[in-house]
Amino acid sequence: MVERIKRCIIAVGSTYFDELIEALDNETFFTALKQAGFNRLLVQLGKGTYKPTTLPSLSSLDLQVEVKDFVVLDVLIYHADLVISHCGAGILLECLRSDHALCIAVVNDSLMGNHQSELADKLEEDGYIGASTPKKVLADVTRVLGEMKAGMKAFKKYPMKKEQVIVDLIDDLLIN
Amino acid sequence: MRTLGTLALYYYIIAVTFAIYYRLRDSGRIPELDEKKLMVVFGSGGHTTEMLLMLTKDNQFNFQKYGQVQFVIGHSDTWSLTKIKDYFSRGGTQIDWEKDVQIIKLFRSREVKQSYLTSILTTIVALLHSAWVVAKLRPDIVVTNGPGTAVPLCYIHFFFSKVLLWNLKAKILFIESFCRVTSLSLSGKLLLPIADKFVVHWNELKLKHPKVIVYKEKII
């Protein structure tokens, strides 16, 4: 029997988020991923200046590490098992709509006046994702990986979308 | 001043007469969608993605249903146009981008990093351009989820249709961005007074603004 490949993605989006990459560029994170059965790790750096060194040096056949500045994530997220991301609405939506990706959204404090932690906090409150900070992210990710290994469901499945709500509303407004 | 007042008076006598005439002519008749013009104002990045997700089912959208579909995008926003075309082609819809949909590239009032002084000039140009677009295309409904360009365009649409009485049945539908949980966006705050329907994603906003609509189900 062929085992399904398990994938983890760290994504910072179009800006930079060095604190997040730094917080996870270590053996603790790598080992936790490996123990939870992960085979691939993709790190997307954006415009960040911190280049991870520990993670690539640990890369092996069992758990291959790939580091890129920018990648088109939508299809990749659909096939991912764990996504550790910035709080952009786009990526969070893609995680919620993906088949099985668990998502941990990390608040980037260096982006001022940003409303996006509002969304991450709300989605965490409702139990659909985990929200974290660069300081807590290692502990939070390790905990979620432990739960995955134990076969526990860390987050709730996001409800299916009701189709055509807006189109029906438009049509209704047009004929009335 | 007096001549201006007289002119306005004449204008309204004619406009009201026409409005009453159309109202009487069309009373009791339910209009068809294929005689209506739908305008969607797309923003940049996240706004465009959200709008596409809400308007379509399996990346498809029925363009033929309406009399005319008008997509408004930013003048320099090639990203959104590519994204929109990509999105529909993934759904396998065969769209004739010349015939099925009217693409309007709207002059933007402010590009990133533009100076304050030149912004005043470009804002005036952008306003005039919006006015020209709305006057020429005469949409029956403007649908938007809050890019900055949509605000002046909606106000002009409101002014033409409701103040100058060109189309008393014209509508504005505003959908707040998915990432707004506890407070409205600036575009949302500005358009709340004139929007006919104002949709939000989270109940927190409904508690603050009773006029808005929130659905029990997820719409995105």
XYZ file of C-alpha atoms in Angstrom:
396
model
C 0.000 0.000 0.000
C 1.280 3.428 -0.893
C 1.126 5.913 1.964
C -0.231 9.322 1.101
C 2.432 12.014 1.167
C 1.921 14.408 4.067
C 2.733 18.022 3.397
C 3.331 21.052 5.581
C 3.536 24.605 4.274
C 4.858 27.695 6.020
C 3.690 30.776 4.123
C 4.334 34.437 4.885
C 2.599 35.946 1.829
C 3.761 38.896 -0.222
C 5.500 40.821 2.572
C 7.994 39.486 5.131
C 7.686 37.715 8.437
C 11.192 36.845 9.643
C 10.071 36.219 13.249
C 7.870 33.349 12.101
C 10.596 31.687 10.033
C 13.150 32.167 12.824
C 10.792 30.680 15.399
C 10.443 27.462 13.404
C 13.948 27.105 11.966
C 15.091 24.510 14.494
C 15.346 20.805 15.199
C 12.414 20.728 17.634
C 9.989 21.693 14.868
C 11.621 19.365 12.344
C 11.472 16.384 14.712
C 7.851 17.071 15.636
C 6.934 17.171 11.928
C 8.785 13.953 11.267
C 7.195 12.173 14.222
C 3.749 13.219 13.005
C 4.531 11.465 9.723
C 5.196 14.450 7.458
C 7.186 13.913 4.237
C 7.397 17.383 2.724
C 7.919 20.867 4.097
C 7.647 23.968 1.925
C 8.852 27.270 3.374
C 7.760 30.421 1.542
C 9.803 33.435 2.631
C 8.301 36.384 0.726
C 10.524 39.452 0.947
C 12.050 38.296 4.235
C 15.779 38.622 4.845
C 16.145 35.753 7.314
C 17.070 32.632 5.350
C 16.491 29.379 7.255
C 19.621 27.253 7.676
C 18.754 24.553 10.227
C 15.682 23.188 8.421
C 17.390 22.730 5.010
C 20.398 21.109 6.698
C 18.110 18.499 8.276
C 16.308 17.767 5.005
C 16.293 14.053 4.238
C 14.497 11.589 1.989
C 11.851 11.022 4.662
C 11.177 14.699 5.173
C 12.231 16.912 2.297
C 12.559 20.625 2.942
C 12.103 23.139 0.163
C 12.634 26.891 0.565
C 11.187 29.395 -1.912
C 10.599 33.146 -2.012
C 7.253 33.045 -3.822
C 4.995 30.232 -4.978
C 1.402 30.041 -6.173
C -0.149 28.437 -3.140
C -3.795 27.726 -3.933
C -3.391 24.229 -5.396
C -0.629 23.349 -2.925
C -2.809 24.299 0.022
C -5.582 22.102 -1.246
C -3.257 19.101 -0.933
C -1.593 20.179 2.314
C -2.155 18.696 5.767
C -0.830 21.572 7.845
C -0.450 25.224 6.894
C 1.341 27.669 9.160
C 0.577 31.046 7.677
C 0.333 34.770 8.029
C -3.164 36.156 8.704
C -4.103 37.161 5.139
C -7.788 36.640 4.397
C -6.970 34.954 1.084
C -4.779 32.199 2.494
C -7.092 31.611 5.468
C -10.035 31.184 3.096
C -8.050 28.757 0.979
C -7.225 26.704 4.079
C -10.860 26.694 5.230
C -12.006 25.628 1.793
C -9.322 22.981 1.320
C -9.987 19.322 1.777
C -8.162 18.685 5.016
C -5.481 21.319 5.684
C -5.245 22.352 9.322
C -4.269 25.963 9.670
C -2.341 27.867 12.297
C -2.456 31.598 11.606
C 0.358 33.638 13.104
C -0.178 37.330 13.829
C 2.491 39.562 12.346
C 2.843 42.414 14.844
C 5.124 44.393 12.568
C 2.227 45.147 10.205
C 0.584 48.090 11.933
C -3.077 48.999 11.684
C -3.744 45.602 10.232
C -7.235 44.248 10.660
C -6.348 40.727 9.746
C -5.676 39.427 13.246
C -9.375 40.233 13.771
C -10.299 37.483 11.294
C -7.763 34.973 12.646
C -8.992 35.551 16.208
C -12.606 35.098 15.170
C -11.903 31.888 13.263
C -9.991 30.541 16.260
C -12.814 31.494 18.616
C -15.209 29.513 16.400
C -12.784 26.575 16.435
C -11.894 26.425 12.729
C -8.186 27.315 12.927
C -5.498 27.976 15.514
C -4.216 31.505 16.067
C -0.741 32.111 17.392
C 2.118 34.591 17.719
C 5.795 34.218 16.754
C 6.637 33.658 20.445
C 4.069 30.909 20.949
C 4.092 29.344 17.505
C 6.640 26.590 18.202
C 4.705 25.365 21.239
C 1.351 25.639 19.439
C 2.548 23.812 16.331
C 4.163 21.052 18.383
C 0.922 20.600 20.308
C -1.179 20.379 17.125
C 1.310 17.938 15.576
C 1.056 15.797 18.714
C -2.724 15.794 18.409
C -2.503 14.858 14.720
C -0.188 11.977 15.578
C -2.659 10.765 18.193
C -5.397 10.894 15.540
C -7.255 13.716 17.252
C -9.060 16.358 15.263
C -7.527 19.666 16.285
C -10.072 21.931 14.580
C -13.650 21.852 13.364
C -14.481 21.474 9.675
C -15.584 24.797 8.200
C -19.240 24.654 7.059
C -20.020 24.231 3.381
C -20.833 27.413 1.529
C -24.437 28.073 0.582
C -24.277 28.561 -3.166
C -25.548 31.533 -5.118
C -26.685 33.639 -2.141
C -25.295 36.844 -3.622
C -26.476 36.079 -7.166
C -29.996 35.421 -5.871
C -29.878 38.691 -3.937
C -28.752 40.584 -7.061
C -31.552 39.063 -9.158
C -34.072 39.866 -6.466
C -32.931 43.502 -6.287
C -33.073 43.802 -10.073
C -36.660 42.697 -10.506
C -38.058 44.538 -7.492
C -28.658 82.390 -9.312
C -32.303 82.876 -10.275
C -31.829 81.424 -13.738
C -30.140 78.414 -12.176
C -33.120 77.910 -9.879
C -35.518 78.227 -12.809
C -33.504 75.713 -14.780
C -33.569 73.269 -11.882
C -37.318 73.737 -11.552
C -37.848 73.019 -15.266
C -35.548 70.019 -14.998
C -37.539 68.534 -12.138
C -40.909 69.190 -13.757
C -39.735 67.189 -16.789
C -37.923 64.520 -14.723
C -40.875 63.950 -12.389
C -43.265 63.757 -15.357
C -41.082 61.084 -16.949
C -40.727 59.207 -13.632
C -44.504 59.154 -13.181
C -45.009 58.120 -16.806
C -42.597 55.183 -16.479
C -44.084 54.166 -13.135
C -47.606 54.058 -14.632
C -46.459 52.357 -17.824
C -44.609 49.609 -15.932
C -47.020 49.123 -13.037
C -48.018 45.526 -12.473
C -45.387 44.279 -14.902
C -42.505 42.232 -13.497
C -39.283 43.186 -15.303
C -37.098 40.484 -16.852
C -33.445 40.083 -15.902
C -32.402 40.208 -19.541
C -33.403 43.835 -19.752
C -31.243 44.776 -16.755
C -27.650 45.918 -16.609
C -25.399 44.553 -13.872
C -22.196 46.361 -12.937
C -19.613 44.716 -10.683
C -16.773 46.872 -9.347
C -13.719 44.726 -8.655
C -10.934 45.913 -6.411
C -7.395 44.713 -6.198
C -6.039 41.479 -4.723
C -8.169 40.037 -1.967
C -11.275 42.010 -2.955
C -11.308 40.451 -6.417
C -10.816 36.928 -5.075
C -13.658 37.301 -2.586
C -16.010 38.748 -5.190
C -15.319 35.903 -7.627
C -15.910 33.308 -4.920
C -19.283 34.834 -4.037
C -20.573 35.378 -7.579
C -19.791 31.978 -9.002
C -20.604 28.340 -8.566
C -17.808 25.977 -9.614
C -16.032 28.955 -11.227
C -19.039 29.578 -13.469
C -21.283 32.568 -13.832
C -24.297 33.018 -16.077
C -23.477 36.084 -18.185
C -26.346 35.478 -20.604
C -29.002 35.885 -17.945
C -28.609 39.673 -17.830
C -29.079 42.326 -20.484
C -25.510 43.419 -19.989
C -22.722 42.557 -17.560
C -20.180 45.274 -16.837
C -16.940 44.539 -14.962
C -15.128 47.583 -13.625
C -11.469 47.187 -12.670
C -8.637 49.578 -11.844
C -6.885 51.194 -14.772
C -3.480 49.708 -13.946
C -4.767 46.550 -12.323
C -3.724 43.924 -14.843
C -3.466 41.391 -11.999
C -7.223 41.419 -11.369
C -8.089 41.061 -15.032
C -5.747 38.086 -15.412
C -7.143 36.612 -12.210
C -10.753 37.034 -13.400
C -10.056 35.473 -16.812
C -8.061 32.617 -15.244
C -10.796 31.960 -12.744
C -13.555 31.585 -15.311
C -11.446 29.541 -17.703
C -10.820 27.036 -14.884
C -14.579 26.593 -14.625
C -14.635 25.783 -18.324
C -17.009 28.635 -19.188
C -16.606 29.789 -22.753
C -16.688 33.558 -22.475
C -16.357 35.928 -25.363
C -14.497 38.734 -23.583
C -15.522 41.179 -26.306
C -19.221 40.401 -26.392
C -20.493 38.737 -23.205
C -19.031 41.227 -20.808
C -18.073 44.859 -20.951
C -14.718 45.482 -19.243
C -14.214 49.038 -18.024
C -10.811 50.160 -16.826
C -11.433 52.892 -14.318
C -8.944 55.675 -13.778
C -7.753 55.416 -10.170
C -7.795 58.464 -7.935
C -4.557 57.543 -6.251
C -1.756 55.182 -7.112
C 0.503 54.008 -4.300
C 3.219 56.540 -3.358
C 1.677 59.379 -5.339
C 2.222 62.887 -3.971
C -0.563 64.815 -2.243
C -0.683 67.641 -4.779
C -0.984 65.484 -7.879
C -3.537 63.304 -6.058
C -5.979 66.226 -6.015
C -5.741 66.512 -9.771
C -5.993 62.758 -10.374
C -8.946 62.542 -7.977
C -10.835 65.084 -10.076
C -9.966 63.175 -13.248
C -11.075 59.919 -11.585
C -14.397 61.457 -10.519
C -15.083 62.746 -14.020
C -14.171 59.376 -15.465
C -16.540 57.573 -13.048
C -19.320 60.022 -13.933
C -18.750 59.423 -17.634
C -18.749 55.630 -17.181
C -21.950 55.633 -15.102
C -23.732 58.069 -17.428
C -22.781 56.040 -20.476
C -23.454 52.544 -19.128
C -26.452 53.325 -16.885
C -26.244 50.210 -14.687
C -29.422 49.040 -12.935
C -27.368 47.712 -10.058
C -23.812 48.329 -8.858
C -22.322 45.477 -6.841
C -19.084 45.962 -4.947
C -17.138 44.710 -1.953
C -15.272 47.827 -1.140
C -12.253 48.903 -3.124
C -11.645 52.657 -2.831
C -12.603 53.335 -6.469
C -16.101 52.001 -5.849
C -17.027 54.758 -3.374
C -17.139 57.766 -5.742
C -18.637 55.564 -8.459
C -21.493 54.480 -6.180
C -22.172 58.054 -5.078
C -22.313 59.187 -8.704
C -24.636 56.275 -9.514
C -26.820 57.316 -6.570
C -26.782 60.965 -7.658
C -27.763 60.241 -11.260
C -30.434 57.704 -10.432
C -32.013 59.071 -7.250
C -31.220 62.796 -7.192
C -31.511 63.510 -10.920
C -34.284 60.852 -11.066
C -32.815 58.997 -14.053
C -33.684 55.584 -12.669
C -35.592 55.368 -9.396
C -35.300 51.588 -9.359
C -31.491 51.582 -9.571
C -29.765 49.713 -6.744
C -26.470 49.487 -4.883
C -25.370 46.230 -3.258
C -22.387 46.399 -0.942
C -20.728 43.295 0.494
C -18.266 43.879 3.303
C -14.939 42.093 3.147
C -14.677 38.669 4.803
C -11.874 39.911 7.075
C -14.070 42.588 8.702
C -15.355 40.991 11.910
C -15.853 43.817 14.388
C -15.678 47.058 12.399
C -16.698 48.225 8.943
C -14.103 49.196 6.344
C -13.835 52.863 5.348
C -15.621 52.098 2.059
C -18.301 50.288 4.039
C -18.844 53.216 6.394
C -19.079 55.634 3.467
C -21.502 53.477 1.487
C -23.751 52.302 4.324
C -26.111 55.323 3.992
C -26.777 54.832 0.258
C -26.550 51.053 -0.191
C -29.927 49.354 -0.791
C -28.581 46.118 0.655
C -25.448 45.806 2.739
C -24.175 42.283 3.409
C -21.650 41.343 6.101
C -20.056 38.011 6.980
C -20.082 38.173 10.755
C -22.832 38.663 13.308
C -20.680 41.064 15.368
C -21.244 43.717 12.690
C -24.993 43.130 12.601
C -25.171 43.937 16.307
C -23.486 47.290 15.693
C -25.301 48.148 12.478
C -28.866 46.756 12.484
C -29.422 47.738 8.848
C -26.945 45.181 7.490
C -27.763 41.642 6.379
C -25.957 38.610 7.762
C -26.734 35.086 6.576
C -26.829 32.068 8.862
C -24.938 30.079 6.257
C -21.451 30.836 4.969
C -21.596 32.699 1.682
C -17.940 32.449 0.711
